Tab-separated table of C-alpha atoms in Angstrom:
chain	number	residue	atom	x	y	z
A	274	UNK	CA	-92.474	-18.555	36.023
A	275	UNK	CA	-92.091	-15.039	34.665
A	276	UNK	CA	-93.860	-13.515	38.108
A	277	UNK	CA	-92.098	-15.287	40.264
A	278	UNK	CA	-88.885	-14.606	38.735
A	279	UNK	CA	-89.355	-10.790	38.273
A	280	UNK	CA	-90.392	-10.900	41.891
A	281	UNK	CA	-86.774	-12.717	43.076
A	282	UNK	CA	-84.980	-10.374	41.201
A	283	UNK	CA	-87.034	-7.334	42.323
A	284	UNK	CA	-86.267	-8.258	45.583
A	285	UNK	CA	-82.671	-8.223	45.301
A	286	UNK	CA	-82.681	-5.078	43.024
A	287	UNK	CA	-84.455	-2.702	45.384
A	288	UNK	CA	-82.324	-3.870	48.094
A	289	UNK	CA	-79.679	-3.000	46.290
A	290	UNK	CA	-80.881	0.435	44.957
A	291	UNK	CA	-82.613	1.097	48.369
A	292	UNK	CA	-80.580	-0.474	51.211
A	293	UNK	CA	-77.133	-1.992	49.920
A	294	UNK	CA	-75.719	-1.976	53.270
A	295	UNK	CA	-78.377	-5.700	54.205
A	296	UNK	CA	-77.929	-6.959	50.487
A	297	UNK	CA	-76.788	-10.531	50.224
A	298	UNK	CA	-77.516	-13.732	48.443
A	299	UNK	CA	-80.540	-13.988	50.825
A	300	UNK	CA	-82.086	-10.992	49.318
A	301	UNK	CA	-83.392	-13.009	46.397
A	302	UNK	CA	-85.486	-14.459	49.076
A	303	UNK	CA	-85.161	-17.719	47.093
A	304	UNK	CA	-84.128	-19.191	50.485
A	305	UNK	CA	-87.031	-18.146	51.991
A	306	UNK	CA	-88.254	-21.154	53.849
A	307	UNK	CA	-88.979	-24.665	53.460
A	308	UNK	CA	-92.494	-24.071	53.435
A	309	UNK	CA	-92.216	-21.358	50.601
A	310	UNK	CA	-90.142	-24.452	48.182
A	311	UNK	CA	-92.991	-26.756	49.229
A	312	UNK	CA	-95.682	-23.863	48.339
A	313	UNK	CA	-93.986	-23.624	45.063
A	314	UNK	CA	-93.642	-27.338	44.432
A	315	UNK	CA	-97.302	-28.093	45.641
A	316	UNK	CA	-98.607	-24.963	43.152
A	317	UNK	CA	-96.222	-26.506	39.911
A	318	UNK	CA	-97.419	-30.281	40.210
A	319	UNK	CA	-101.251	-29.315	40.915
A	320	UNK	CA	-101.207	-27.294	37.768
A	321	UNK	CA	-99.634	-30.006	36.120
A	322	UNK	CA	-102.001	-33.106	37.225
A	323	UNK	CA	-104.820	-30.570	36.191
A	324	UNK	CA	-104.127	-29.665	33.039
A	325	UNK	CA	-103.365	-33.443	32.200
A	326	UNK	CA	-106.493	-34.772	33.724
A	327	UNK	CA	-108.891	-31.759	33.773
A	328	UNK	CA	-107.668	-29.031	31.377
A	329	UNK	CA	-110.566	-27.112	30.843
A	330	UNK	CA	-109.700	-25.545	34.328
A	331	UNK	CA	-106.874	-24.008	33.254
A	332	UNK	CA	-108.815	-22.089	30.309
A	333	UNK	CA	-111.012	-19.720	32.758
A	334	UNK	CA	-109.615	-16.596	30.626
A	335	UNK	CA	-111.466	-14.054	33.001
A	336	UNK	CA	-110.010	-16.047	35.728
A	337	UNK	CA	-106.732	-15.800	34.951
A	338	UNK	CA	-106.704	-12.194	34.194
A	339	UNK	CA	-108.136	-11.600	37.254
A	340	UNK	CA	-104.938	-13.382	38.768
A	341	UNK	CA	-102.631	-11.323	36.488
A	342	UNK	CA	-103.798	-8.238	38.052
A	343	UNK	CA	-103.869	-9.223	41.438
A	344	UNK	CA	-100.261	-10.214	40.473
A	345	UNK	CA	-99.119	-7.018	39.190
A	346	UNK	CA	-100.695	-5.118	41.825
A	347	UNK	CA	-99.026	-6.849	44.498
A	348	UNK	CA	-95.803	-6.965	42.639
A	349	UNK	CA	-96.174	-3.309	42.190
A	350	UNK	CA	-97.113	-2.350	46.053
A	351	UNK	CA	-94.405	-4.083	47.696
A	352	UNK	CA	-91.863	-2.534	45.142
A	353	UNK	CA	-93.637	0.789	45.810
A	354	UNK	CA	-93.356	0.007	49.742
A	355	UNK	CA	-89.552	-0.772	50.018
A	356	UNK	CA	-88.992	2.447	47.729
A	357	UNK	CA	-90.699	4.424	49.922
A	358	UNK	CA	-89.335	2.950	53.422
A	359	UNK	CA	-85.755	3.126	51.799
A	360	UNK	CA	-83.236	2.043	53.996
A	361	UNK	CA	-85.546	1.546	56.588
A	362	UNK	CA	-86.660	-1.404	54.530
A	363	UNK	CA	-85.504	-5.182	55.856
A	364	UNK	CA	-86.734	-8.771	54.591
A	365	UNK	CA	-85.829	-9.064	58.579
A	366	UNK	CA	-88.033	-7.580	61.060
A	367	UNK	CA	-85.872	-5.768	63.352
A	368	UNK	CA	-85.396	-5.977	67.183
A	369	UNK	CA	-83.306	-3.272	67.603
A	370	UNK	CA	-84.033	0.115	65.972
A	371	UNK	CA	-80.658	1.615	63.689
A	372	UNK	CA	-79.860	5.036	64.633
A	373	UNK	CA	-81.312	5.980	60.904
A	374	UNK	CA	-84.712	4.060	61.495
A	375	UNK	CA	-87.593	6.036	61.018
A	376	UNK	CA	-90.990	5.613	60.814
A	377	UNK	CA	-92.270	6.084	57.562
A	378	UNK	CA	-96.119	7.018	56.799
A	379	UNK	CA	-96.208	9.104	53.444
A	380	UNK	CA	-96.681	7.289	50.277
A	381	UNK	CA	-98.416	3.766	50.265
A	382	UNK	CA	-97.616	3.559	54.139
A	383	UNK	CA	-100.463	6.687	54.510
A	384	UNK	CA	-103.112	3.801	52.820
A	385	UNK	CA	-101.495	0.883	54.441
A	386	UNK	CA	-99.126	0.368	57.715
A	387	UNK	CA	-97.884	-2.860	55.746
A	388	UNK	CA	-98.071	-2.253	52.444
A	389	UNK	CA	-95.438	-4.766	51.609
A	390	UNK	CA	-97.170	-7.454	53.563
A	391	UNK	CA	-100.393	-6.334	51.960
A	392	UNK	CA	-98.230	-6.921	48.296
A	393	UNK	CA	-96.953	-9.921	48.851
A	394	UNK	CA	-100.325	-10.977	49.813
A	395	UNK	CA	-102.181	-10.520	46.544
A	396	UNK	CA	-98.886	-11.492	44.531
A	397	UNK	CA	-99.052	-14.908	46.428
A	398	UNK	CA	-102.727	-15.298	46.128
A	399	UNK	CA	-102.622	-13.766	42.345
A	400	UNK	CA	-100.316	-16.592	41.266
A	401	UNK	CA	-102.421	-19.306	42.065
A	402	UNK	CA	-105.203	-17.471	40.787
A	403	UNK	CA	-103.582	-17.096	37.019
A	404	UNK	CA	-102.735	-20.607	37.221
A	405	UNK	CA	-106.154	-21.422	38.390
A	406	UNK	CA	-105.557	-23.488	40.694
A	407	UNK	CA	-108.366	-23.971	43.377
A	408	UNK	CA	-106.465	-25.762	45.920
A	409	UNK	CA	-103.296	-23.816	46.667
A	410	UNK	CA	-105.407	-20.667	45.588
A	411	UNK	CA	-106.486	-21.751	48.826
A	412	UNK	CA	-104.016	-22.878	50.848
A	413	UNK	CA	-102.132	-20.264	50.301
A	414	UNK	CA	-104.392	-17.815	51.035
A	415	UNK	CA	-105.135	-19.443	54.558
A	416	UNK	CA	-101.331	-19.664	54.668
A	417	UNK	CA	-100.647	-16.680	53.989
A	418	UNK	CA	-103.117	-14.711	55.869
A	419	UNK	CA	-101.808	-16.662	59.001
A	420	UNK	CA	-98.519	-15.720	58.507
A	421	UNK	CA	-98.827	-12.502	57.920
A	422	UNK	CA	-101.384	-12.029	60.953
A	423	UNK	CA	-98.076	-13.818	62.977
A	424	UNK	CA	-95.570	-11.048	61.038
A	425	UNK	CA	-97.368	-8.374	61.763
A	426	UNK	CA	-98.058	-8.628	65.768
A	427	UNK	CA	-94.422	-9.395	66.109
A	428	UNK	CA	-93.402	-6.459	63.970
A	429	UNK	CA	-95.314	-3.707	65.597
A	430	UNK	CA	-94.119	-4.998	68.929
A	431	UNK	CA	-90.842	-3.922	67.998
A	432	UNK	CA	-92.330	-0.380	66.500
A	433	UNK	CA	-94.122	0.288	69.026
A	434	UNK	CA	-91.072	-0.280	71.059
A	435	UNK	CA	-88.860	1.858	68.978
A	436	UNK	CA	-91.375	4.964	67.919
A	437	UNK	CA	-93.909	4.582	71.603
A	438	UNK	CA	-96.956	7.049	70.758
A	439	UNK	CA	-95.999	8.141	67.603
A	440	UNK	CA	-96.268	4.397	65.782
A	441	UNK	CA	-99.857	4.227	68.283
A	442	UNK	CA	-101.416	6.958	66.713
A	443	UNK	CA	-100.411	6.107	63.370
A	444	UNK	CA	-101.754	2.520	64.224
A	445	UNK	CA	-105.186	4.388	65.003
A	446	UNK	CA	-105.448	6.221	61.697
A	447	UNK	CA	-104.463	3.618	59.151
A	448	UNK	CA	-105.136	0.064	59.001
A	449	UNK	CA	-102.903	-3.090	57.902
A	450	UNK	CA	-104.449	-3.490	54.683
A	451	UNK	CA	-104.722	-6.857	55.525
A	452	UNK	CA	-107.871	-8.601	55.566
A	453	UNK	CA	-109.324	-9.483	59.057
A	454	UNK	CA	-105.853	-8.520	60.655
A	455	UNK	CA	-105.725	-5.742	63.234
A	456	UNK	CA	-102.299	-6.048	64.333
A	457	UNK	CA	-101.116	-6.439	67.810
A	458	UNK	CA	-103.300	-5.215	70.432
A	459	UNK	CA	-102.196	-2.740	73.042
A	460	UNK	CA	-103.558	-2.689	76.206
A	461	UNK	CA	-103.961	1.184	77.608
C-alpha cells in the first residue's frame, strides 16, 4: 500500500512541479483504467487467499527484497524520466507536437528512449514480486510487457512524425529498455 500510494502521489507531484499547465485530478492516475482497478483487486485478494491458505509463500525474505528494489528502482526511473523530459512530459501520448516539444535524450533518456515506460515496468512487476505473488507476478508482467510493446509503437509514430531523422537516429543509438521490445519499425 505504501508503493502504490507514493507512486499516485508522485505522479501528481511531478506534474505539478514539472508540467502544471496538464495537471488535473487525472494526474493521480488513480483513474487509470479498468484493467489497472482489476490488476489491483486481482493482486490484493491473491495475497490474501495465500497467506490464509499457504502462508509460508509470503515469507520468501530474499524474495521480497528483491521486489522492494525492483520497486524503488522503477519508482525512482520514471520520477527521474518526467524530471528530465519536463514539460515535455504527458501521462497522454501526444498527436500533435506543442510548439515547446522537444526531444529530449540527456539524462536517463541517453540509457533508455522510454525510461518511464521502462519504470513503470519494474515498479509493476516489483509489487507483485514483494508481495510474492506468483500469479499476477505473472500476469502482470505478460500484461504489462504487451502494453507497453502497444504504447510504445504508437508513441514513436507520433515522434517520428514530429522530430523525422533526428528521433531515427536517436532510435538507432539507444534502445527502449524494454525487454524484447524494439519499437515501431520503419521501413527505409
Amino acid at each position: 500500500m505504501c508503493s502504490l500510494s507514493l507512486f499516485h502521489y508522485s505522479e501528481y507531484l511531478v506534474t505539478a512541479v514539472n508540467n502544471p499547465k496538464s495537471l488535473s485530478l487525472d494526474s493521480f492516475l488513480l483513474n487509470h483504467s479498468v484493467e489497472y482497478t482489476v490488476a489491483a483487486l486481482s493482486s490484493w485478494i491473491e495475497f490474501t487467499l495465500e497467506n490464509i491458505f499457504w502462508p509460508e509463500l509470503k515469507q520468501i525474505t530474499w524474495l521480497s527484497a528483491t521486489g522492494l528494489l525492483m520497486v524503488v528502482f522503477g519508482e525512482c526511473l520514471r520520477k527521474a524520466a518526467m524530471f528530465t523530459a519536463g514539460s515535455n512530459f504527458n501521462h497522454v501520448v501526444q498527436n500533435e507536437k506543442s510548439e515547446t516539444h522537444t526531444l529530449v535524450t540527456s539524462g536517463v533518456y541517453a540509457w533508455f528512449r522510454h525510461p518511464s515506460y521502462v519504470g513503470w515496468f519494474y515498479w509493476s512487476i516489483g509489487t507483485q514480486v514483494v508481495l510474492c505473488n506468483p500469479i499476477c507476478g505473472v500476469s502482470y508482467a505478460l500484461t504489462v510487457w504487451r502494453f507497453f510493446r502497444d504504447r510504445t509503437e504508437e508513441e514513436e509514430i507520433s515522434l517520428i512524425h514530429f522530430f523525422g531523422d533526428e528521433y531515427l537516429e536517436y532510435k538507432k543509438r539507444v534502445p527502449t529498455g524494454l525487454p524484447f521490445i524494439k519499437g515501431v519499425k520503419v521501413e527505409l
